[in-house]
Tab-separated table of C-alpha atoms (C1' of nucleotides) in Angstrom:
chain	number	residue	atom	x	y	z
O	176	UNK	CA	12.824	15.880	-20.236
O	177	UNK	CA	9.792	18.177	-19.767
O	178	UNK	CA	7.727	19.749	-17.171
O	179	UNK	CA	3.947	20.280	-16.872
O	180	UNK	CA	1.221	20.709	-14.958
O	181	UNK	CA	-1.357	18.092	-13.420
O	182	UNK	CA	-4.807	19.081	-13.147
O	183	UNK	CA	-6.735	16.586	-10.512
O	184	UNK	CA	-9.884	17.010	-8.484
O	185	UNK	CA	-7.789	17.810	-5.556
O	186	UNK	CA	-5.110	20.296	-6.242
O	187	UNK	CA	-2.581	20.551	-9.258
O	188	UNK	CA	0.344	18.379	-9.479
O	189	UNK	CA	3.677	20.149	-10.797
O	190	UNK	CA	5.525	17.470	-12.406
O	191	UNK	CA	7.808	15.870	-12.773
O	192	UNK	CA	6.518	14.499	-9.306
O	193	UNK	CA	7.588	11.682	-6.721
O	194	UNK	CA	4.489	10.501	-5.234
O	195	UNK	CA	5.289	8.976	-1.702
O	196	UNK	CA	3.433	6.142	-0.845
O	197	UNK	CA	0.805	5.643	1.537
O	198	UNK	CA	-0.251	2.328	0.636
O	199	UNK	CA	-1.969	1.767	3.891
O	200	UNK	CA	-3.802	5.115	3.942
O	201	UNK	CA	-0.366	6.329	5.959
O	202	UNK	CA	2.938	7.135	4.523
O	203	UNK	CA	4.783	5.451	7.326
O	204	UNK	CA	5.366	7.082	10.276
O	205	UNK	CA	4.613	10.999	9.075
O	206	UNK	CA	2.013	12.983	9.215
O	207	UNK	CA	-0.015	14.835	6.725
O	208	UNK	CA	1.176	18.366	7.864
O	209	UNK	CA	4.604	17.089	7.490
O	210	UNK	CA	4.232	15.615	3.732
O	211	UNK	CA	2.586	18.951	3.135
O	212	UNK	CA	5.756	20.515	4.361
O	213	UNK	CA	7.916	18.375	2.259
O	214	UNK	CA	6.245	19.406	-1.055
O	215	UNK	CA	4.540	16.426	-1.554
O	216	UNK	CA	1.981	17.227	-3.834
O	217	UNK	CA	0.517	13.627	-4.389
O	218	UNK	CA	0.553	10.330	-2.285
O	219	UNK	CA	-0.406	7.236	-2.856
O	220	UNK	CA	-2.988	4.786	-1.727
O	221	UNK	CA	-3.670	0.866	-2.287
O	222	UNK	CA	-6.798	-0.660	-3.272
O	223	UNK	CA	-5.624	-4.331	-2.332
O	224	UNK	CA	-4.617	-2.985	0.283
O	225	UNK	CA	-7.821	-0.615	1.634
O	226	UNK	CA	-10.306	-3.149	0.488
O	227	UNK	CA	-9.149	-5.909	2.646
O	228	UNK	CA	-8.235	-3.427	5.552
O	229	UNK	CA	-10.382	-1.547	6.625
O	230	UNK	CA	-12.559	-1.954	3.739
O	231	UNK	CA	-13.331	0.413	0.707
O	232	UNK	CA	-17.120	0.738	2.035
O	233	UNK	CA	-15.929	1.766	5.318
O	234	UNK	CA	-13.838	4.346	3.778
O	235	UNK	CA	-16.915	5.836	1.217
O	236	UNK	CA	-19.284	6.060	4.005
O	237	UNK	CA	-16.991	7.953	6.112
O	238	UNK	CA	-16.078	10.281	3.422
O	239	UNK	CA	-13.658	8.807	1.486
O	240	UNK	CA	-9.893	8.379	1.371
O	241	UNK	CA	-9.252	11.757	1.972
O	242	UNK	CA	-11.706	12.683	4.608
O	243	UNK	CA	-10.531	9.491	5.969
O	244	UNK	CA	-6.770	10.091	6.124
O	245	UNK	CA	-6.891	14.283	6.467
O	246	UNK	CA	-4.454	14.642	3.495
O	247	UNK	CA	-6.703	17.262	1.231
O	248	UNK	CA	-4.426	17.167	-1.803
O	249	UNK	CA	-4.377	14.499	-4.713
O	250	UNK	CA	-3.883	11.116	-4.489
O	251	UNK	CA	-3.500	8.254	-6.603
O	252	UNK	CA	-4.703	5.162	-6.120
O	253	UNK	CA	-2.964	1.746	-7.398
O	254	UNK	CA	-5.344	-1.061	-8.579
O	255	UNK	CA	-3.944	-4.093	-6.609
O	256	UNK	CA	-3.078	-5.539	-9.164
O	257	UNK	CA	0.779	-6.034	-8.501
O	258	UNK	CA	0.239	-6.992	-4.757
O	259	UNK	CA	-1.964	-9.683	-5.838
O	260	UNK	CA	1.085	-10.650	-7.758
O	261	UNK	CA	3.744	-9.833	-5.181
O	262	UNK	CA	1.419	-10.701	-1.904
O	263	UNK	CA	-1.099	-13.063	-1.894
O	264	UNK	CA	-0.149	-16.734	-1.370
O	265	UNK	CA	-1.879	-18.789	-4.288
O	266	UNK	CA	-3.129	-16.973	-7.304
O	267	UNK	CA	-4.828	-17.956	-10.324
O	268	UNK	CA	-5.751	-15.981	-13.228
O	269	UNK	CA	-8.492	-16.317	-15.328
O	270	UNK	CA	-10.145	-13.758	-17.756
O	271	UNK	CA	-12.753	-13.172	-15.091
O	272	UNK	CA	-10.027	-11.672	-12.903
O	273	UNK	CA	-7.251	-12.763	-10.295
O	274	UNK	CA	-8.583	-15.762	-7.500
O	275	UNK	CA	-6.369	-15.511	-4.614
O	276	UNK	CA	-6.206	-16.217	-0.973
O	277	UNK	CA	-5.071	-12.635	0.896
O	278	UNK	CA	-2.509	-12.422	3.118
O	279	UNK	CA	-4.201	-11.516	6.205
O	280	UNK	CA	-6.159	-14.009	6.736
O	281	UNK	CA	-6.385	-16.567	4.079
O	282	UNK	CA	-9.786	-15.909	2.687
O	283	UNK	CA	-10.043	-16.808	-1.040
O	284	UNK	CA	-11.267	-13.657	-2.902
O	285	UNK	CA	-11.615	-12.463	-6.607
O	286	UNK	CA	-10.111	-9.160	-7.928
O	287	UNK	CA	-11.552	-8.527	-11.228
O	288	UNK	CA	-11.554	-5.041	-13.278
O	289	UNK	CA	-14.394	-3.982	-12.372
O	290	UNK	CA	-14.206	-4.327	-8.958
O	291	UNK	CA	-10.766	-2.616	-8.438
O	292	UNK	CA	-12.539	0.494	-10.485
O	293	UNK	CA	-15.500	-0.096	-7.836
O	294	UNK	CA	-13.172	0.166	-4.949
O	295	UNK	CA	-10.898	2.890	-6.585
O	296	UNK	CA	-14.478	5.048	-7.016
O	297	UNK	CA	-15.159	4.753	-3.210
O	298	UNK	CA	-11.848	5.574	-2.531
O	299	UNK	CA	-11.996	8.676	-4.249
O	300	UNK	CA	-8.933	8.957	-5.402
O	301	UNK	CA	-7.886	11.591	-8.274
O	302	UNK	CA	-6.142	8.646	-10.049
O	303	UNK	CA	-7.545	5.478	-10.005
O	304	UNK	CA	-4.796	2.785	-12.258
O	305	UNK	CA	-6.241	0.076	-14.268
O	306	UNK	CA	-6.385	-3.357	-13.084
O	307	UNK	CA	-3.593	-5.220	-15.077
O	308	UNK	CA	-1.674	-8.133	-14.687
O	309	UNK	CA	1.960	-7.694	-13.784
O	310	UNK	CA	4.469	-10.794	-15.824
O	311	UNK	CA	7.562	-11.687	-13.645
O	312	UNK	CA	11.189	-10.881	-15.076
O	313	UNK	CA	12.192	-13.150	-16.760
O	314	UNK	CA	8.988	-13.979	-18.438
O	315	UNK	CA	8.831	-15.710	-21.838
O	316	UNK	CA	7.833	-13.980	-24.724
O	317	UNK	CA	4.583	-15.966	-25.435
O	318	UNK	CA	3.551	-15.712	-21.580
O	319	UNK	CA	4.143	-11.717	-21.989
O	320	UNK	CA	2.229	-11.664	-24.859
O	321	UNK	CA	-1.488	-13.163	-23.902
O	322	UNK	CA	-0.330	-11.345	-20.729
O	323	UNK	CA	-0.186	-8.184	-22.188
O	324	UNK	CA	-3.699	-9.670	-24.584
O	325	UNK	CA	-5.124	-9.707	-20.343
O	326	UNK	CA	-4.571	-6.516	-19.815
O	327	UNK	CA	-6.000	-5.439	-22.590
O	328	UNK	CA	-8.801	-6.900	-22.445
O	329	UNK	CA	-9.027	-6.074	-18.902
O	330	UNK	CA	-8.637	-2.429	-20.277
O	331	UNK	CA	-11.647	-2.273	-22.072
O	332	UNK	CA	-13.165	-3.253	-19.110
O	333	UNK	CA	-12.229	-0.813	-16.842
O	334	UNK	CA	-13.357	1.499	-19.793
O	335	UNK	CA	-16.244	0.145	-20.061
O	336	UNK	CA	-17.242	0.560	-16.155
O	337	UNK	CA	-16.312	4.353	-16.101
O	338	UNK	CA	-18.045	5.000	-19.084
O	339	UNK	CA	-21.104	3.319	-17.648
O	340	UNK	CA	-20.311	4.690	-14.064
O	341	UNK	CA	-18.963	7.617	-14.134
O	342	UNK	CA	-20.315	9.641	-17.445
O	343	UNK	CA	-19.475	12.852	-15.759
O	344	UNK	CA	-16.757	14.286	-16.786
O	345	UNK	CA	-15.074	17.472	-15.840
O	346	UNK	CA	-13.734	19.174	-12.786
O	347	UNK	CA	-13.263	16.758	-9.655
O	348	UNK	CA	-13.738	13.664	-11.971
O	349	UNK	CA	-12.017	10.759	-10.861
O	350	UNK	CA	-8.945	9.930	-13.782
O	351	UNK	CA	-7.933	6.779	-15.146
O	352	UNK	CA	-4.688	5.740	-16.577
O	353	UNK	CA	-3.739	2.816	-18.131
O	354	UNK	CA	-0.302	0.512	-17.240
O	355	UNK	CA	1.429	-0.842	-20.743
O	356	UNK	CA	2.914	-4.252	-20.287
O	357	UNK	CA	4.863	-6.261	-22.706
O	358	UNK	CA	8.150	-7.107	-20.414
O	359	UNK	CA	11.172	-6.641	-21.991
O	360	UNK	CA	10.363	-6.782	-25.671
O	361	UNK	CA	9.858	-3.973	-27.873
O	362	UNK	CA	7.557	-4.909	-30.079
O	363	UNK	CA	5.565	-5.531	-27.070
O	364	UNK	CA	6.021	-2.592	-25.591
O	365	UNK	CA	4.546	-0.383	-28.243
O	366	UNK	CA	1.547	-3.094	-28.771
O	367	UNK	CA	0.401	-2.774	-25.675
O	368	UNK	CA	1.025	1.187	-25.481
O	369	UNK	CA	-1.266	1.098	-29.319
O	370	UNK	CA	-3.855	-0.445	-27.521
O	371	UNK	CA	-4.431	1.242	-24.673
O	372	UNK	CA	-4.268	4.614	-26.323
O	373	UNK	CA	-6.526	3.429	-28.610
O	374	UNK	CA	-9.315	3.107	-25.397
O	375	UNK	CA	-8.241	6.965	-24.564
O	376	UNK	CA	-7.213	7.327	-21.047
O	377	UNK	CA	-6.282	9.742	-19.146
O	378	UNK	CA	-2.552	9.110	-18.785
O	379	UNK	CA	-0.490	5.788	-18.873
O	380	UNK	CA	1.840	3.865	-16.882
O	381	UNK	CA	4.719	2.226	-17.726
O	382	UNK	CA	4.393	-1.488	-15.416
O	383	UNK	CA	5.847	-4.494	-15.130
O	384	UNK	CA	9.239	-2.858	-14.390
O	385	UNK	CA	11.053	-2.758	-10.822
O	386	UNK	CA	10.419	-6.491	-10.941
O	387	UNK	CA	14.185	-7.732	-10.544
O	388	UNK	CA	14.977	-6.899	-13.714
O	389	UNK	CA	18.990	-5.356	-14.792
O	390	UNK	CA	19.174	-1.579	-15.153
O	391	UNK	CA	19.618	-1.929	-18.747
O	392	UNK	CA	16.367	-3.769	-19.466
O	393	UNK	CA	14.511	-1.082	-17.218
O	394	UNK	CA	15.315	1.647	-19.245
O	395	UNK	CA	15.188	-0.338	-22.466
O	396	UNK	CA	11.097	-1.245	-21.515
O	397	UNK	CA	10.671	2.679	-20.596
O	398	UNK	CA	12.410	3.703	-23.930
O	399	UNK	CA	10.009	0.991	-26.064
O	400	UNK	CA	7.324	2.725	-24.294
O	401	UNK	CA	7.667	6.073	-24.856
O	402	UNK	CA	7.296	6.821	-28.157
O	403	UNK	CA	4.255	5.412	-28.314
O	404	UNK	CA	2.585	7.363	-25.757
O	405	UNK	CA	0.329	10.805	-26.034
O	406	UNK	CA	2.439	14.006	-25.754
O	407	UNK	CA	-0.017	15.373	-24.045
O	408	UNK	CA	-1.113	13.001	-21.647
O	409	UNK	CA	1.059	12.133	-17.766
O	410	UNK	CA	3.283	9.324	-18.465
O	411	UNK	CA	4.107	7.380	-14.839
O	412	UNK	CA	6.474	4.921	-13.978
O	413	UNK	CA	5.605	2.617	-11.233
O	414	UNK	CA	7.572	1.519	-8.826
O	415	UNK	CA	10.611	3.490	-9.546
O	416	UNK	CA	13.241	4.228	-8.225
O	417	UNK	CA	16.553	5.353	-7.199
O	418	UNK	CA	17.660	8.958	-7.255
O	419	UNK	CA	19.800	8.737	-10.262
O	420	UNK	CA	17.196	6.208	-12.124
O	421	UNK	CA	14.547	9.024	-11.812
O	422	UNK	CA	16.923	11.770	-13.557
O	423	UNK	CA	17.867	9.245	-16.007
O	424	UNK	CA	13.491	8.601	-16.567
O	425	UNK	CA	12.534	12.494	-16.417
O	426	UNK	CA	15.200	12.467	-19.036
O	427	UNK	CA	13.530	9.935	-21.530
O	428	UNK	CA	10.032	11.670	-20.668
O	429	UNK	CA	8.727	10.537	-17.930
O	430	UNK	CA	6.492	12.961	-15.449
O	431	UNK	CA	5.178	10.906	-12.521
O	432	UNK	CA	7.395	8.329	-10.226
O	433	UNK	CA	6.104	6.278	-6.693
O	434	UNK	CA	8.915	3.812	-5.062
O	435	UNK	CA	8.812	2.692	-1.386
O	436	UNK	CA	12.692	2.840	-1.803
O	437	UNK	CA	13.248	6.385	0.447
O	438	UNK	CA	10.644	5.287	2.862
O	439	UNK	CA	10.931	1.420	3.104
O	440	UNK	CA	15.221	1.560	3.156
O	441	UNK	CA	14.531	4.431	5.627
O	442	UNK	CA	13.175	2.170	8.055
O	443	UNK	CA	16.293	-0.248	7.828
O	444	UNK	CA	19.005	2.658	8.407
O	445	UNK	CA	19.937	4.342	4.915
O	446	UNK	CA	19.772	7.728	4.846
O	447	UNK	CA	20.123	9.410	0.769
O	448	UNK	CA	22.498	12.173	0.655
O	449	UNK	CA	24.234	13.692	-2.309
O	450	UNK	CA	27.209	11.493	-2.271
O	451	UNK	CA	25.105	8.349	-2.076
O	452	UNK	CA	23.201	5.812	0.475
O	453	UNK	CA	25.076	6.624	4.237
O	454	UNK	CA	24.447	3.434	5.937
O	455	UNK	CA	23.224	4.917	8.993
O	456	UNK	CA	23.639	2.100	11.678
O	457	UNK	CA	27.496	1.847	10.292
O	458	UNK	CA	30.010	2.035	13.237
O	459	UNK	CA	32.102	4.730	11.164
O	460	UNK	CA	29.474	7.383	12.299
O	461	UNK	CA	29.375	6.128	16.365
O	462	UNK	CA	31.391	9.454	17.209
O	463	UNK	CA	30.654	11.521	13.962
O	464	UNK	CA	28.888	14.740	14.852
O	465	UNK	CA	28.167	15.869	11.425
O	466	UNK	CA	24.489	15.902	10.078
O	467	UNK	CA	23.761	13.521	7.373
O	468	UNK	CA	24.047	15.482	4.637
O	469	UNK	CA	24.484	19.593	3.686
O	470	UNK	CA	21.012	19.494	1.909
O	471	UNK	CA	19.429	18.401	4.980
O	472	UNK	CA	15.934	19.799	5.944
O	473	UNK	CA	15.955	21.757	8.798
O	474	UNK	CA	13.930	19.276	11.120
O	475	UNK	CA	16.739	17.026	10.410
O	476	UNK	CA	20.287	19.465	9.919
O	477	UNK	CA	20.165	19.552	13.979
O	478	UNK	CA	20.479	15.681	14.591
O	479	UNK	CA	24.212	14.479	14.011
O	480	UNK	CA	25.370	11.383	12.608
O	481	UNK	CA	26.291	10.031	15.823
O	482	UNK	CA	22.687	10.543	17.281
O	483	UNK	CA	20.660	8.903	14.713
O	484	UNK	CA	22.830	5.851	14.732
O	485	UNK	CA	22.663	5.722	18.491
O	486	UNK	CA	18.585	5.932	17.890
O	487	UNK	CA	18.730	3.039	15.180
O	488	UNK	CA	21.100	1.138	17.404
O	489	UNK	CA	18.589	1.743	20.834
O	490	UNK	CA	15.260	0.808	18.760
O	491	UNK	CA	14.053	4.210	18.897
O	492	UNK	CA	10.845	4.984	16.752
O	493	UNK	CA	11.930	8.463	15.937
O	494	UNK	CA	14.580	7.344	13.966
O	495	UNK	CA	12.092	5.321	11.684
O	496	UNK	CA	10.626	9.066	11.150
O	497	UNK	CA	13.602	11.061	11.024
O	498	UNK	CA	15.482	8.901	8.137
O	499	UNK	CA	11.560	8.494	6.424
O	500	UNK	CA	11.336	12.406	6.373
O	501	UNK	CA	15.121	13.158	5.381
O	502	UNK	CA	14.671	10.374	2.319
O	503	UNK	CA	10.908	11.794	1.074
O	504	UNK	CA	13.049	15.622	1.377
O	505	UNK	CA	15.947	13.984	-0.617
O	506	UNK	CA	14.222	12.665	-3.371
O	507	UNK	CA	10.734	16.049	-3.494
O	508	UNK	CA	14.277	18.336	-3.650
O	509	UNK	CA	15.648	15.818	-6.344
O	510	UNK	CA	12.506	16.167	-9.066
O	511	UNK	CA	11.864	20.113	-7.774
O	512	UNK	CA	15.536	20.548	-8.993
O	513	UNK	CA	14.527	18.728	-11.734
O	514	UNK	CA	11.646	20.794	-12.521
O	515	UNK	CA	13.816	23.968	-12.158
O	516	UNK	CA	16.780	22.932	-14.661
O	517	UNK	CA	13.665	22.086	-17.089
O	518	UNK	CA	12.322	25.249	-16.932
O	519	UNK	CA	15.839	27.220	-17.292
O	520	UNK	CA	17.164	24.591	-20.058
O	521	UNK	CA	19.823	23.109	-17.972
O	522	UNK	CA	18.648	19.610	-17.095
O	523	UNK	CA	21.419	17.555	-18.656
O	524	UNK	CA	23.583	19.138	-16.514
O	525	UNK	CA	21.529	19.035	-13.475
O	526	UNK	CA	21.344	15.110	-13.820
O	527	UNK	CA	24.947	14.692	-14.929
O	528	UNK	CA	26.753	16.690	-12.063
O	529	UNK	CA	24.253	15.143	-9.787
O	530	UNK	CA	24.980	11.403	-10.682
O	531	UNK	CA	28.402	12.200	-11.136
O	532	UNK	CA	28.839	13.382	-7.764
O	533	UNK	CA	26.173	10.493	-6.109
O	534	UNK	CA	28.342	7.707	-8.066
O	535	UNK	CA	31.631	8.902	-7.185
O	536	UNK	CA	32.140	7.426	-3.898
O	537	UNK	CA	30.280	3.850	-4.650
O	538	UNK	CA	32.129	0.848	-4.489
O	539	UNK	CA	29.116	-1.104	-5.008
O	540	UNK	CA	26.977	-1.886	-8.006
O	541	UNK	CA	23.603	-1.395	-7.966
O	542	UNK	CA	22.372	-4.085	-10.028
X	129	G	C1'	33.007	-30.267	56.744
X	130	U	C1'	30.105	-34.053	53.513
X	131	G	C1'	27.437	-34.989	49.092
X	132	G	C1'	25.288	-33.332	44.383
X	133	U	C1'	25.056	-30.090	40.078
X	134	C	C1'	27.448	-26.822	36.874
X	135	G	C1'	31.889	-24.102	34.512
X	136	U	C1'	31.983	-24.259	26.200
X	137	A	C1'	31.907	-17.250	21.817
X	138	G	C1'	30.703	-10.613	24.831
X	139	C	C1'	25.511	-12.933	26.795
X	140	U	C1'	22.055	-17.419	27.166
X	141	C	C1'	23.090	-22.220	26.033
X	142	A	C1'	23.554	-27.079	22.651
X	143	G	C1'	27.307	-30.617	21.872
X	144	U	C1'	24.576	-37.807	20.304
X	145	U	C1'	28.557	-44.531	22.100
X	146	G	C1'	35.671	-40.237	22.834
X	147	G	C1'	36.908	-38.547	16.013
X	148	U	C1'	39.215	-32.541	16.201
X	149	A	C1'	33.331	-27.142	18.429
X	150	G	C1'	27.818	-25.134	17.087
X	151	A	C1'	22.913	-22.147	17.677
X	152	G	C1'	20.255	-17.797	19.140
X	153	C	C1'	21.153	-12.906	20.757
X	154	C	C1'	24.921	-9.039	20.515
X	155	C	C1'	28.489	-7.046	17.308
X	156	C	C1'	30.277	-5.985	11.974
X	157	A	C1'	28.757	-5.362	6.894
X	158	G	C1'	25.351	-5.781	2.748
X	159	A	C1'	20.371	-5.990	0.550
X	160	U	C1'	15.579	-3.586	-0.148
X	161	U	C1'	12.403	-0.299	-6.562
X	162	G	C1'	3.266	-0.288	-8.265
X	163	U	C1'	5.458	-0.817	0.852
X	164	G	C1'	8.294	-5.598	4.821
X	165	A	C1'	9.751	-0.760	11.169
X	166	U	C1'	9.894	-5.235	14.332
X	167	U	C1'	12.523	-8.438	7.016
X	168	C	C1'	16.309	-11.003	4.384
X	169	U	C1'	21.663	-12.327	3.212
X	170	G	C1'	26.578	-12.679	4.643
X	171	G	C1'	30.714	-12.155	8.341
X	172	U	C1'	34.103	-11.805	13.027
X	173	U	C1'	34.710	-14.034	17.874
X	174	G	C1'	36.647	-19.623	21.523
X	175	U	C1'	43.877	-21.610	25.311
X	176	C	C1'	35.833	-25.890	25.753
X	177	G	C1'	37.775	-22.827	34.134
X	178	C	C1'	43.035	-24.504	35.190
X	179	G	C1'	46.885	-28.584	35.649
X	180	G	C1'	47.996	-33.542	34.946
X	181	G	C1'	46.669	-38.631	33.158
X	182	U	C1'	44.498	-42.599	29.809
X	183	U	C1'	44.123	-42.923	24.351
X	184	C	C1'	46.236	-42.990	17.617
X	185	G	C1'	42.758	-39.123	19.125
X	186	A	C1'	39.589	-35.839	25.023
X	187	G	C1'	34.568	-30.496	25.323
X	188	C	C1'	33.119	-35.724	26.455
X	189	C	C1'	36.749	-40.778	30.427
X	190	C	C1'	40.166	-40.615	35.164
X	191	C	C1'	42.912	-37.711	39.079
X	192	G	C1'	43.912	-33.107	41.175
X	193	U	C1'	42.714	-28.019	41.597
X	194	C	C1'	39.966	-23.264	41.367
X	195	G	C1'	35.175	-20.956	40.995
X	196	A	C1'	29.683	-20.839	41.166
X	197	U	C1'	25.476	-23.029	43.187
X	198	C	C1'	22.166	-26.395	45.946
X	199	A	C1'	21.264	-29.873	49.897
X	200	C	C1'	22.740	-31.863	54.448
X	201	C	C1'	25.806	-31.508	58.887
RNA sequence: GUGGUCGUAGCUCAGUUGGUAGAGCCCCAGAUUGUGAUUCUGGUUGUCGCGGGUUCGAGCCCCGUCGAUCACC
């Protein structure tokens, strides 16, 4: 585990860091003021996303992303990559880039490297991710490897188009960071982690996990990857994940995280506490006047068990907000106590008595 | 009073020529990992208004009865 400090165009990031998502331009249902108040340091945005809706022109010639949306601090922008994988209908790769028809309306369209730096640039995000391609799980081992070859390829692109574009560099320059692929396999792994380091970027991803792969294999691709990575350089892993998968990755290295998991299961009734998911909708908590957990915010601590259910039950919108604030507090707490044990030498145990205590009560398994 | 229609799950209803009862909603529980609030997956629930009859067998047919409703008198 370590901690460190992010230096972007729009504020520092301490990390490690959970980066809420605001795929949309909106982390559902709050408000800037009250991500601010969360600790949230660094949000997301989507360029698949933003350039079909409301367009990434619209949003450069009204200021950019964060004139647009009002949040002033750093944001990160994914390439679109994986929702061209997980969204559009029909999809066909080529070198060029990824044909699809979007799911708003149909349209056929082409995503190609270039392009998703092109939108990420008039975005204006701090972090703009490269445009890779994303291999289901399972995935053969030939199909990950000219995947992975893709990537790469589509790496040098992207390199190519900030050299060309943005030759700046500096203070309020626009970073890049590369995603290493390779699916489960080792070997892989630490090609495709060789090869991007080799084009020099400003940090690297670890994708093509959170895919519907086991645990095991998750932590296995994040271990391959690693190693092979710059000390000195953010390592991110997208998409992840659940409270004690996060300890278990700031424990193998990793500094940045983004999951819609505390906002999207948020919506749908689960609360995070310290002794697990509380299913808030359950009937055990119709009477229950207890809040939902002792490390509660204070927006939150007031609302009982009972009340919130009765909200979820009714339909009521403030319960969408309520749960999305209490999760987003659950897991900024989560890597801020993180940070701490780092910096006092005490994160084993800080991650051992907290899974300990998270897993005690599950019956379930969270495959 | 006469004639018609209708009584099936908590609610709204479907049940083919009689073959041993279903759907949606509600309720109960689970899922969700580079974003799906309005999603997905499971599950519980019936004296088929009641009482007789016909039949190997009735939610379906016959008789009676109760209730709702409509039309006419």
């Amino acid at each position: 585990a370590r901690s460190g400090r992010l230096e972007l165009a729009h504020g520092v990031v301490e990390t490690p860091m959970f980066m809420p998502g605001g795929t949309q331009g909106s982390v559902k249902t709050l408000h800037p003021d009250e991500l601010e108040e969360l600790g949230a340091q660094i949000i997301l945005g989507n360029t698949y996303h933003l350039w079909l809706r409301p367009g990434h022109e619209l949003i450069r010639d009204l200021g950019g992303l964060h004139e647009f949306t009002t949040w002033r601090k750093p944001m990160l922008t994914d390439s679109g990559g994986f929702q061209v994988w997980s969204l559009a209908k029909m999809r066909k790769i080529t070198e060029e880039g990824v044909q699809f028809q979007n799911h708003l309306d149909g349209n056929k369209m082409l995503l190609t490297p270039e392009l998703s730096m092109e939108i990420q640039a008039s975005l204006g995000s701090d972090i703009a991710m490269l445009f890779d391609e994303c291999p289901p799980y399972p995935c053969e081992k030939q199909y990950a490897a000219d995947s992975l070859g893709l990537t790469s390829r589509w790496a040098k692109r992207c390199k190519d188009w900030i050299v060309e574009r943005q030759p700046r560099s500096g203070e309020g320059r626009q970073q890049h960071f590369g995603i290493v692929q390779g699916s489960i396999y080792a070997d892989l792994r630490e090609q495709s982690a060789r090869e991007l380091v080799e084009l020099d970027f400003d940090g690297y991803a670890i994708g093509g996990v959170s895919v519907g792969e086991p645990e095991e294999e998750m932590f296995r691709a994040i271990d391959h990857a690693v190693p092979f990575l710059p000390a000195d350089k953010p390592r991110y892993a997208m998409g992840l994940g659940t409270p004690p998968q996060i300890l278990e990755m700031i424990g193998r290295g990793v500094d940045l995280f983004d999951c819609v998991m505390p906002t999207r299961v948020a919506r749908h009734g689960v609360a995070f506490t310290l002794d697990g998911p509380l299913q808030v909708k359950n009937a055990e908590h119709a009477r229950d006047p207890a809040p939902l957990c002792e490390s509660c915010h204070p927006h939150v601590a007031g609302f009982s068990r009972a009340y919130l259910r009765h909200l979820f039950k009714a339909g009521e919108m403030l319960s969408l907000r309520l749960l999305s604030f209490h999760n987003l507090h659950f897991y900024l707490r989560l890597v801020a106590g993180a940070r701490t044990a780092i910096a006092e030498g005490t994160f084993p145990e800080y991650k051992e008595s907290f899974i300990r205590r998270y897993q005690r009560h599950q019956t379930k398994t969270s495959s």
